[in-house]
PDB file of C-alpha atoms in Angstrom:
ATOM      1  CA  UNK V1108     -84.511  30.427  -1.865  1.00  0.00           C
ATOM      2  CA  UNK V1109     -83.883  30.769   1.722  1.00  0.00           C
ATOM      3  CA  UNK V1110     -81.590  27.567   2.007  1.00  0.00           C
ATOM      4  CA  UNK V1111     -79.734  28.841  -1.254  1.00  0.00           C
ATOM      5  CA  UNK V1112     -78.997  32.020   0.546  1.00  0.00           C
ATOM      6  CA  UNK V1113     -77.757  30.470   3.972  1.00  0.00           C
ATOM      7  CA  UNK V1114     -75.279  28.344   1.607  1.00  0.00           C
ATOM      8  CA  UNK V1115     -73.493  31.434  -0.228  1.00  0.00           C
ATOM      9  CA  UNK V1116     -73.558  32.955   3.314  1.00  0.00           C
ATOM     10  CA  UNK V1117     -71.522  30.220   4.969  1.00  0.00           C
ATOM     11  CA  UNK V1118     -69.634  29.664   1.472  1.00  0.00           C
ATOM     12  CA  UNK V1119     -68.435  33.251   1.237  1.00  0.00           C
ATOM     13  CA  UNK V1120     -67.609  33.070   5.551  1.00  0.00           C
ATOM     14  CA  UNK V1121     -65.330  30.469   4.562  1.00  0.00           C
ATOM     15  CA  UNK V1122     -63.351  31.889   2.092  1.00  0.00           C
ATOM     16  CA  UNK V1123     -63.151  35.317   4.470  1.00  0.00           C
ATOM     17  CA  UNK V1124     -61.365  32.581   7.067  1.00  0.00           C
ATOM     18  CA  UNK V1125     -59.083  31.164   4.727  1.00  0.00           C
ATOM     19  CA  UNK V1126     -57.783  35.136   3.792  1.00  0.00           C
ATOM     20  CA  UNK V1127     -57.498  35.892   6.971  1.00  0.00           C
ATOM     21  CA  UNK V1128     -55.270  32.911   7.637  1.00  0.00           C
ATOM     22  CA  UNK V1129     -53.592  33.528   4.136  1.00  0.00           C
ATOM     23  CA  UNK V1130     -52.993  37.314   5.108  1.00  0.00           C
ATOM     24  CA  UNK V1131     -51.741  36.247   8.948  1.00  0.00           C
ATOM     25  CA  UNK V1132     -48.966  33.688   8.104  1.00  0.00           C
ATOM     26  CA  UNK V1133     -47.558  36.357   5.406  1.00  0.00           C
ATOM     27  CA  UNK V1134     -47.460  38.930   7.799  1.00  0.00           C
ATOM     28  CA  UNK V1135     -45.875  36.670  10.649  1.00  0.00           C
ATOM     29  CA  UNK V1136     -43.141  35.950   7.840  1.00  0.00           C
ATOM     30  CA  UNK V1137     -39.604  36.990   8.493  1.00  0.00           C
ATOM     31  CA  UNK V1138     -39.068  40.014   6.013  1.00  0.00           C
ATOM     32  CA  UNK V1139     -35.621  37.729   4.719  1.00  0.00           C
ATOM     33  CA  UNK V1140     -38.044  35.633   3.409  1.00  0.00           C
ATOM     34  CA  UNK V1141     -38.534  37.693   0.222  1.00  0.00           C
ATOM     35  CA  UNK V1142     -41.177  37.460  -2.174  1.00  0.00           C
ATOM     36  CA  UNK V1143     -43.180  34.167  -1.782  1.00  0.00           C
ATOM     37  CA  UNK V1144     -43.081  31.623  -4.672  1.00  0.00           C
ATOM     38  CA  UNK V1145     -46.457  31.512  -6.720  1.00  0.00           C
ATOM     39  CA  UNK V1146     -48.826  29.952  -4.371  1.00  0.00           C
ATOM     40  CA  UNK V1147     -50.095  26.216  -5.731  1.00  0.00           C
ATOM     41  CA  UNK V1148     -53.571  25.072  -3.766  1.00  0.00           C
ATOM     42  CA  UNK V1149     -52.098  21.818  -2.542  1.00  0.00           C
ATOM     43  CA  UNK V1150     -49.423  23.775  -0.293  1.00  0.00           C
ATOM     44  CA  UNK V1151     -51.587  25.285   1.912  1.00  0.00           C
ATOM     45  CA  UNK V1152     -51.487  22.097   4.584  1.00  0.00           C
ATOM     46  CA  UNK V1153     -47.484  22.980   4.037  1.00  0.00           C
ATOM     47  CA  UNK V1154     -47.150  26.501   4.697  1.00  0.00           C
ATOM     48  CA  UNK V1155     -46.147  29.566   2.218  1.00  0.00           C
ATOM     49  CA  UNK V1156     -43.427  28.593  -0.383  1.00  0.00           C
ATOM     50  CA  UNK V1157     -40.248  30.698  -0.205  1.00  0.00           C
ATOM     51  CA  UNK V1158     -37.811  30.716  -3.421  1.00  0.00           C
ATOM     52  CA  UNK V1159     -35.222  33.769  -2.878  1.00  0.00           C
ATOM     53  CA  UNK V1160     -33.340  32.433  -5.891  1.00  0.00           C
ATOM     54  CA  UNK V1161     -36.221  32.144  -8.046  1.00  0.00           C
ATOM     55  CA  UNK V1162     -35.139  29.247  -9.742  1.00  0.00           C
ATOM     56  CA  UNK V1163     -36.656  26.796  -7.645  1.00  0.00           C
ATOM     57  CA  UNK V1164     -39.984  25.212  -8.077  1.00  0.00           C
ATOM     58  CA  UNK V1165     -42.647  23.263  -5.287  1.00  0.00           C
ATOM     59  CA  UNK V1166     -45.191  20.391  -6.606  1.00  0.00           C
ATOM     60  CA  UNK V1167     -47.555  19.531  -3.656  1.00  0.00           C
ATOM     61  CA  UNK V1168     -50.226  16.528  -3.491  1.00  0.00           C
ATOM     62  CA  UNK V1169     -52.675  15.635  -0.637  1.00  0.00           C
ATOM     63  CA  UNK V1170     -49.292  12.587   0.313  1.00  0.00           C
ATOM     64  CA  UNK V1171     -46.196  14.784   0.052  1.00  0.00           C
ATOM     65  CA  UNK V1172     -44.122  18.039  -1.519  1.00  0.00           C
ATOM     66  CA  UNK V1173     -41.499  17.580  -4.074  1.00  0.00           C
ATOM     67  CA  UNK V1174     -38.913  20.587  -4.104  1.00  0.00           C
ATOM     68  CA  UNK V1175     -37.072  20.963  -7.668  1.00  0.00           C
ATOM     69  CA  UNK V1176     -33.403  22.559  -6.923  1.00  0.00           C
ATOM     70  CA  UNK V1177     -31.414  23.082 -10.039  1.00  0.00           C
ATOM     71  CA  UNK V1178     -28.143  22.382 -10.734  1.00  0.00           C
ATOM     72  CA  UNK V1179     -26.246  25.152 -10.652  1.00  0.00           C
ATOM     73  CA  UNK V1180     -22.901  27.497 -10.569  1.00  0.00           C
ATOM     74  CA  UNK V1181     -24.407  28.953  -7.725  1.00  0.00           C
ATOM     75  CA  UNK V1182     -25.434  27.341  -4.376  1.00  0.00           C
ATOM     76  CA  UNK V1183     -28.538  27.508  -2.782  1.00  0.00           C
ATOM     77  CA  UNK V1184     -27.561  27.002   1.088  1.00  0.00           C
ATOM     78  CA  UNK V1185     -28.923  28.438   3.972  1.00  0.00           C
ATOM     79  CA  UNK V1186     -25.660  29.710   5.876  1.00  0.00           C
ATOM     80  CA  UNK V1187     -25.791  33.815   6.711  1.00  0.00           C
ATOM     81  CA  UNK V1188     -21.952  33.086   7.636  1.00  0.00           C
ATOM     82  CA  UNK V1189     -21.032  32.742   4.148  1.00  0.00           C
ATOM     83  CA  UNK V1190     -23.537  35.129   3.203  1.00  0.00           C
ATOM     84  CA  UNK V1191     -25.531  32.367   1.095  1.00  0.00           C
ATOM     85  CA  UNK V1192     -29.592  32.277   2.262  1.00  0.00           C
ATOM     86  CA  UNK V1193     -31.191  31.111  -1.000  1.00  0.00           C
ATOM     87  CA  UNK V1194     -32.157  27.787   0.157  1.00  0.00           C
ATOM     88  CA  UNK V1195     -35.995  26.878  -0.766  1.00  0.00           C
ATOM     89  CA  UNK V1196     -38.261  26.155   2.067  1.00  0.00           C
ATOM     90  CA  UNK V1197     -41.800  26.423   2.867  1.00  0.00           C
ATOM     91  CA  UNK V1198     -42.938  27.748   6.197  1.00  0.00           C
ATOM     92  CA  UNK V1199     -45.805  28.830   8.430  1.00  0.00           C
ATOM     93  CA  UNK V1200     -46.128  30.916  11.678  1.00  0.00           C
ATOM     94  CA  UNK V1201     -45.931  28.778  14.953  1.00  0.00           C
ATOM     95  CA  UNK V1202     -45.576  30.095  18.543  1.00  0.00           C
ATOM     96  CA  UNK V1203     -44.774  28.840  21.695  1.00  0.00           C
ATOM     97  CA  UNK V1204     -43.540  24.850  22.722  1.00  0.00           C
ATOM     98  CA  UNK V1205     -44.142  22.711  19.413  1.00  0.00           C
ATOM     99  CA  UNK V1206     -43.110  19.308  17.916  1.00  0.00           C
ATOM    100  CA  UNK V1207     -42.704  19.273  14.038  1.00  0.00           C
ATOM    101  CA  UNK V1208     -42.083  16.048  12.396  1.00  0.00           C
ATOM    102  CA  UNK V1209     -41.477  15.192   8.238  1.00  0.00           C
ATOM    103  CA  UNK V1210     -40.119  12.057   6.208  1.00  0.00           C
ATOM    104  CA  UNK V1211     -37.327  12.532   3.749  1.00  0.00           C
ATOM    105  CA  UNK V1212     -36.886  10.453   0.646  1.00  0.00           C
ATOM    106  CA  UNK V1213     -34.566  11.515  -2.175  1.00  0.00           C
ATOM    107  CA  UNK V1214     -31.181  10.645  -4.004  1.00  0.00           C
ATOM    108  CA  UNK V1215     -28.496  12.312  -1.870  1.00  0.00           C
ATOM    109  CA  UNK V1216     -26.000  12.466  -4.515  1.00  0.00           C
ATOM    110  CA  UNK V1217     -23.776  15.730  -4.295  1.00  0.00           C
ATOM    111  CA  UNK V1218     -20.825  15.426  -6.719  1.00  0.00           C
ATOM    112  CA  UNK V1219     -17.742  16.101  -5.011  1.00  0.00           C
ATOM    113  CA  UNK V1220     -17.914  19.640  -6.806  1.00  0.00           C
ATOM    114  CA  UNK V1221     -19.332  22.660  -4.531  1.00  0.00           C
ATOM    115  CA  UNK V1222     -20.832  25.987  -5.722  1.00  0.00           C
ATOM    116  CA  UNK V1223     -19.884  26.939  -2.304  1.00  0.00           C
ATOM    117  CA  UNK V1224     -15.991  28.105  -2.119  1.00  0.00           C
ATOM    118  CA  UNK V1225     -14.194  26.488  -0.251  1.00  0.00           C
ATOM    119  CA  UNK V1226     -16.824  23.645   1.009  1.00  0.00           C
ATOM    120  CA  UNK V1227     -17.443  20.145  -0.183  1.00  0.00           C
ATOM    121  CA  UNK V1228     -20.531  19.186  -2.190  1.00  0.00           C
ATOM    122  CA  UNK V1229     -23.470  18.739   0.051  1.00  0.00           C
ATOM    123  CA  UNK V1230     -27.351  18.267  -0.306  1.00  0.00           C
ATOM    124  CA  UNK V1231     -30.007  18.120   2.696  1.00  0.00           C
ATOM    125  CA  UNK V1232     -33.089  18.077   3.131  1.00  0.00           C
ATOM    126  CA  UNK V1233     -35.255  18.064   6.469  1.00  0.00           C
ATOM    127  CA  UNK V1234     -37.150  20.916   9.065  1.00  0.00           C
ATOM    128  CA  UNK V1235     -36.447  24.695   9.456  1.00  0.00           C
ATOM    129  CA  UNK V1236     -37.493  26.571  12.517  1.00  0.00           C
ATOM    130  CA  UNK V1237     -36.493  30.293  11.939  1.00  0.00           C
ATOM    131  CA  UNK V1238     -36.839  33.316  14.673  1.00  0.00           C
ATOM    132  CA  UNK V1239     -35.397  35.623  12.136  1.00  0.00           C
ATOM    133  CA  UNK V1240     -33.022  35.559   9.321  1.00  0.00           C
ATOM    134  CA  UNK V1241     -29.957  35.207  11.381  1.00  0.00           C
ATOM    135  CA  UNK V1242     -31.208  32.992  14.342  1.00  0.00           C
ATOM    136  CA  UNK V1243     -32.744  29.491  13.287  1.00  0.00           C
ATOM    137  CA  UNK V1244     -32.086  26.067  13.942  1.00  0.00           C
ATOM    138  CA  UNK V1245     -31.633  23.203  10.825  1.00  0.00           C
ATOM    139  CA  UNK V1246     -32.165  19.467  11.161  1.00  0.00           C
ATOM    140  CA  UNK V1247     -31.135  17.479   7.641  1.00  0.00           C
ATOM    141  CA  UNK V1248     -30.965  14.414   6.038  1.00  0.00           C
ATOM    142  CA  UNK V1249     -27.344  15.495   4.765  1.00  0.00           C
ATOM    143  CA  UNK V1250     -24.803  13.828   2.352  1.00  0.00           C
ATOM    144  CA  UNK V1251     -21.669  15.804   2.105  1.00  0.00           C
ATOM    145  CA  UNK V1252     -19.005  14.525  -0.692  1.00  0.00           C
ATOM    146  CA  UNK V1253     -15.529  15.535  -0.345  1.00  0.00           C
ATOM    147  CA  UNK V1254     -13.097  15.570  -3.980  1.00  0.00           C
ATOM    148  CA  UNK V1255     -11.295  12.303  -4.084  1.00  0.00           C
ATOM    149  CA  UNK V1256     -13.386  10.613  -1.095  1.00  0.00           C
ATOM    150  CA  UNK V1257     -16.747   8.620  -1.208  1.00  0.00           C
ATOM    151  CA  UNK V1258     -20.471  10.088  -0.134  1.00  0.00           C
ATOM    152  CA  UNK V1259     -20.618  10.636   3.319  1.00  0.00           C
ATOM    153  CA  UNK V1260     -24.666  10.625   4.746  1.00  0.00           C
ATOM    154  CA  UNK V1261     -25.560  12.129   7.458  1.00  0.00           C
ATOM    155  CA  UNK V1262     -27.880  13.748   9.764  1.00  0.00           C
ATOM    156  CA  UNK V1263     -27.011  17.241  10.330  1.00  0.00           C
ATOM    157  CA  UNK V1264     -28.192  19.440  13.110  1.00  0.00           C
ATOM    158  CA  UNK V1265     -27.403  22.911  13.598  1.00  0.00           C
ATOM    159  CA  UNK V1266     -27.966  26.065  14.884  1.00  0.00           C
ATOM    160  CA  UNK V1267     -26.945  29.481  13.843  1.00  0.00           C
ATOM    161  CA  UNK V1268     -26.924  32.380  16.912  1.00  0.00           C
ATOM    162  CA  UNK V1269     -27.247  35.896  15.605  1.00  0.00           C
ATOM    163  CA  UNK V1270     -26.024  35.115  11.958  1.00  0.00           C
ATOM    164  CA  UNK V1271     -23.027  32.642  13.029  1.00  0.00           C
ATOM    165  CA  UNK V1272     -22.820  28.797  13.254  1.00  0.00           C
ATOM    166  CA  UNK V1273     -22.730  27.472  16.521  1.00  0.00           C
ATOM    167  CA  UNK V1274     -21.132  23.972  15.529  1.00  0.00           C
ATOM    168  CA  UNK V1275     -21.638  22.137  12.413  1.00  0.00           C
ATOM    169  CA  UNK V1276     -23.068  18.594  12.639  1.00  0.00           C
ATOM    170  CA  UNK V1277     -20.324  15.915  12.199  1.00  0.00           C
ATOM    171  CA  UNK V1278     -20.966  12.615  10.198  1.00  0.00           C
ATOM    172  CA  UNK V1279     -21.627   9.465  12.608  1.00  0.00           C
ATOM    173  CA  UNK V1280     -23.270  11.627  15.271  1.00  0.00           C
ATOM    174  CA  UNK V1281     -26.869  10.606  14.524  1.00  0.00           C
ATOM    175  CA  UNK V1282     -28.225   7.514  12.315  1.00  0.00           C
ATOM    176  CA  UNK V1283     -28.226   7.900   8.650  1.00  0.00           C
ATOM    177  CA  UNK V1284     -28.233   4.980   5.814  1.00  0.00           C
ATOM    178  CA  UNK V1285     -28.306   6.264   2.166  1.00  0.00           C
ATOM    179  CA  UNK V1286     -30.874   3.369   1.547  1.00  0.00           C
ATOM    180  CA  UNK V1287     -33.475   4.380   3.559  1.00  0.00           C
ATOM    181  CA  UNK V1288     -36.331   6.861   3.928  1.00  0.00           C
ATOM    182  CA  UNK V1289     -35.332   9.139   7.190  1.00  0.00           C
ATOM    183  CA  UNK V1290     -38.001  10.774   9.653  1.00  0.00           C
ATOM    184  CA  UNK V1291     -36.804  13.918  11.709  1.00  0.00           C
ATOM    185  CA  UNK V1292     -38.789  15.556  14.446  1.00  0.00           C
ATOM    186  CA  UNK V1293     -37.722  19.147  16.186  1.00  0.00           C
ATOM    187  CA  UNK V1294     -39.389  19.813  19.180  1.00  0.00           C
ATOM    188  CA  UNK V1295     -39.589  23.434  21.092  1.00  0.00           C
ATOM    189  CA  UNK V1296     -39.182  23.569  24.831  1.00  0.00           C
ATOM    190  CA  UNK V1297     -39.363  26.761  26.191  1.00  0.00           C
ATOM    191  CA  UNK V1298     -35.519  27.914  25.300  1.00  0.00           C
ATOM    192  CA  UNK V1299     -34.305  24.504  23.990  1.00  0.00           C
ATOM    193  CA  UNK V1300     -34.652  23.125  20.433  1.00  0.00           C
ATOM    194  CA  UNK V1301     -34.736  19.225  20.566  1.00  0.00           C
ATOM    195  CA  UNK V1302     -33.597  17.352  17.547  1.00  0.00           C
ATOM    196  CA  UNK V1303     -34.585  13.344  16.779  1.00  0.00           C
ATOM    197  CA  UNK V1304     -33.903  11.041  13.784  1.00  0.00           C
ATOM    198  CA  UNK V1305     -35.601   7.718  12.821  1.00  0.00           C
ATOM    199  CA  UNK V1306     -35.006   5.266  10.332  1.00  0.00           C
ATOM    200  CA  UNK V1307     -38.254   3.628  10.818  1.00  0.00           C
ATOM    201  CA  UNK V1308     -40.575   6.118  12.072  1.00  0.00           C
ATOM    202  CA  UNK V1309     -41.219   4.528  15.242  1.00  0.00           C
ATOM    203  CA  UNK V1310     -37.686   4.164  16.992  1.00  0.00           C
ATOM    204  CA  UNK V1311     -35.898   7.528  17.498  1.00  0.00           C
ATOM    205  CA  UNK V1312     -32.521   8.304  18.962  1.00  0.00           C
ATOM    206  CA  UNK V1313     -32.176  12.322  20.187  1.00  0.00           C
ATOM    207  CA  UNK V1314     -29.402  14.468  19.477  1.00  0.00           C
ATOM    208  CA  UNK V1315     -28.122  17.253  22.288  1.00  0.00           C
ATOM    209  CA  UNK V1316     -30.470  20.106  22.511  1.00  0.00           C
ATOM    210  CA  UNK V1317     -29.643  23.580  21.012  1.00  0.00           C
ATOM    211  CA  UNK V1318     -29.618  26.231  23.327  1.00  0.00           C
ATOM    212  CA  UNK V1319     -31.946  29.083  21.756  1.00  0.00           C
ATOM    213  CA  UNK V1320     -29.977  32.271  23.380  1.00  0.00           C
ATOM    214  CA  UNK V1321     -31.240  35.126  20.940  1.00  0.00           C
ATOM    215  CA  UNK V1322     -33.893  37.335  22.338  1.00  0.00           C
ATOM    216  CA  UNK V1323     -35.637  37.034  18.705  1.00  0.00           C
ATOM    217  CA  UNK V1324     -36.422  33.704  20.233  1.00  0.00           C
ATOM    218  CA  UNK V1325     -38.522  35.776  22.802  1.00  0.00           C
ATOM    219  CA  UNK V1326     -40.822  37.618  20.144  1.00  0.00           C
ATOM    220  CA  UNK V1327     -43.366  36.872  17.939  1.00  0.00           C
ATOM    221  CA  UNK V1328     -42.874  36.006  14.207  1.00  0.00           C
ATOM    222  CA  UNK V1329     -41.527  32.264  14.523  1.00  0.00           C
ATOM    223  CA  UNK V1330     -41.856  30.021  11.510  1.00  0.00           C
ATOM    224  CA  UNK V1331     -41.374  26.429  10.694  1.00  0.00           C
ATOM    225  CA  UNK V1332     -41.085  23.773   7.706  1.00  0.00           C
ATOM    226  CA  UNK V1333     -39.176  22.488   5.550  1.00  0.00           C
ATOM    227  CA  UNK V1334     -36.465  23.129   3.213  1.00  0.00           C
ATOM    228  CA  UNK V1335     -33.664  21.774   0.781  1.00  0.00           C
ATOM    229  CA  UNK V1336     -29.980  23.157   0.653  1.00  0.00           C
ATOM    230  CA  UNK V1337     -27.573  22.244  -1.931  1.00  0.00           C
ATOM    231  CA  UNK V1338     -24.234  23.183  -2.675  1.00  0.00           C
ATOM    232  CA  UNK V1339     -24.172  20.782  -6.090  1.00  0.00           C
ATOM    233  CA  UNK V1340     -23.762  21.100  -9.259  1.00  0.00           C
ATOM    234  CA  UNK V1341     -26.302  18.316  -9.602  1.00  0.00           C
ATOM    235  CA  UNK V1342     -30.312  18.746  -9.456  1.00  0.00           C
ATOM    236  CA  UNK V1343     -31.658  18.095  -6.421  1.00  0.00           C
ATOM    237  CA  UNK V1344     -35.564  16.673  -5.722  1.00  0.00           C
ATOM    238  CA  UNK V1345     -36.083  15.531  -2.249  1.00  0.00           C
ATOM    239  CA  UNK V1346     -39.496  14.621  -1.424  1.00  0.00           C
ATOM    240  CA  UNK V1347     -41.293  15.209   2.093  1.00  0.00           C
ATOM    241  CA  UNK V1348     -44.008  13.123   3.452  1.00  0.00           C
ATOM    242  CA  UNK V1349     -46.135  12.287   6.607  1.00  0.00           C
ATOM    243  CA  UNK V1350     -45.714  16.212   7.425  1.00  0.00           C
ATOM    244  CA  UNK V1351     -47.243  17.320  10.980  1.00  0.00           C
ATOM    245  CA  UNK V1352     -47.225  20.725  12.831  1.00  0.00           C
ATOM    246  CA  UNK V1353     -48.868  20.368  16.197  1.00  0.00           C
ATOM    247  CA  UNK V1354     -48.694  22.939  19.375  1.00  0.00           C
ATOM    248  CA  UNK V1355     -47.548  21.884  22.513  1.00  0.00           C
ATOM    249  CA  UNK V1356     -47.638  18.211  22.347  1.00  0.00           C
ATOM    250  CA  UNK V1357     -45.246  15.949  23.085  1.00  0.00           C
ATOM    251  CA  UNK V1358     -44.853  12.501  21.337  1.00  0.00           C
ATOM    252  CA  UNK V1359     -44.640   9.293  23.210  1.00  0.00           C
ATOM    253  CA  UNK V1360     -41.130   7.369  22.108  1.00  0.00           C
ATOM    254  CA  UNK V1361     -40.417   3.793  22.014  1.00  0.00           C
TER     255      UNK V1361
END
């Protein structure tokens, strides 16, 4: 009797620990997160799911997340510029220096039609680091498609500063080969976002830092994951693997 009572002790301290840590990374959530997506078990080594559009859906595993965009007339980007933030994504709090890392497998196939005026088709997929809704920095598998022209991948890394684009990332800048899984890695030092791409895992190549100028920077409430933007009329379903989150620890390079 004794040892059956120490066991539903320690079972119920358990589940008090994992509310607590449910009930701390949704209040260190951005309020322009809106309401979080229905919660599946498997997504808690991934963060909170986020689905502002509510048309999105999030199948996790113990080996990777699969996010479901829909085609649609409408897109689902993550650009307060053009006042489209309804990009899915799945985040958890994070403070101070940091290294986040994911792999990115999908079909990058846009359609050279865009639900975004203006713009050319585009899908991405890759890491999200967000102070608040109008200061966070993006790092993508991309593939834009432009009418008449041919699928253009990419890796695309950029930051917006207070609710503007500081400079969009250009095809050719970093690696990127249709055929191939991709691994991206952002890393936090002090005021400087570092961005890396590898088409192997093991060899990376580093883009220029961003410059993280915002006080929101400065306060508490930073999150980080992943997400998937699409301005295509086509359904979208990248898949993320190899996911890791870890404080202040810098990875050794070849």
């Amino acid at each position: 009797m004794f040892c059956t009572f120490l066991g539903t002790t320690e079972i119920a301290r358990q589940m008090m620990r994992n509310l607590t840590v449910a009930v701390l990374v949704a209040l260190c959530l951005p309020i322009f997160a809106d309401e979080p997506a229905t919660t599946d078990p498997n997504l808690a080594d991934w963060g909170v799911p986020i689905n502002p559009a509510g048309d999105c859906s999030f199948t996790a595993s113990n080996e990777d997340l699969r996010i479901f965009v829909p085609g649609s007339e409408t897109a689902h980007d993550l650009s307060p510029e053009l006042e489209s933030s309804t990009a899915p994504r799945v985040v958890q709090s994070i403070s101070g220096d940091f290294v986040i890392e994911v792999r990115i497998d999908s079909q990058f196939e846009p359609g050279d039609e865009s639900t975004q005026a203006g713009r050319t088709g585009y899908v991405g997929a890759g890491l999200v680091v967000f102070a608040d809704d109008k200061n966070f920095v993006r790092l993508e598998r991309a593939t834009l498609h432009r009418q008449a022209g041919d699928p253009r991948p990419y890796t695309n890394f950029e930051i917006r500063v207070n609710g503007q684009l500081e400079r969009a990332g250009r095809v050719g800048e970093l690696p990127a080969d249709q055929a191939k899984p991709t691994w991206l890695r952002l890393e936090r030092k002090g005021d400087l976002m570092l961005g890396s791409v590898s088409l192997d895992g093991n060899n990376w190549e580093h883009a220029e830092p961003k410059e993280l100028q915002a006080e929101a920077w400065m306060e508490d409430g930073i999150v980080a994951g992943v997400a998937a933007i699409s301005t295509s009329k086509e359904h979208f379903e990248p898949r993320y693997s190899e996911f890791s989150l870890r404080q202040a620890n810098v990875p050794n390079d070849k």
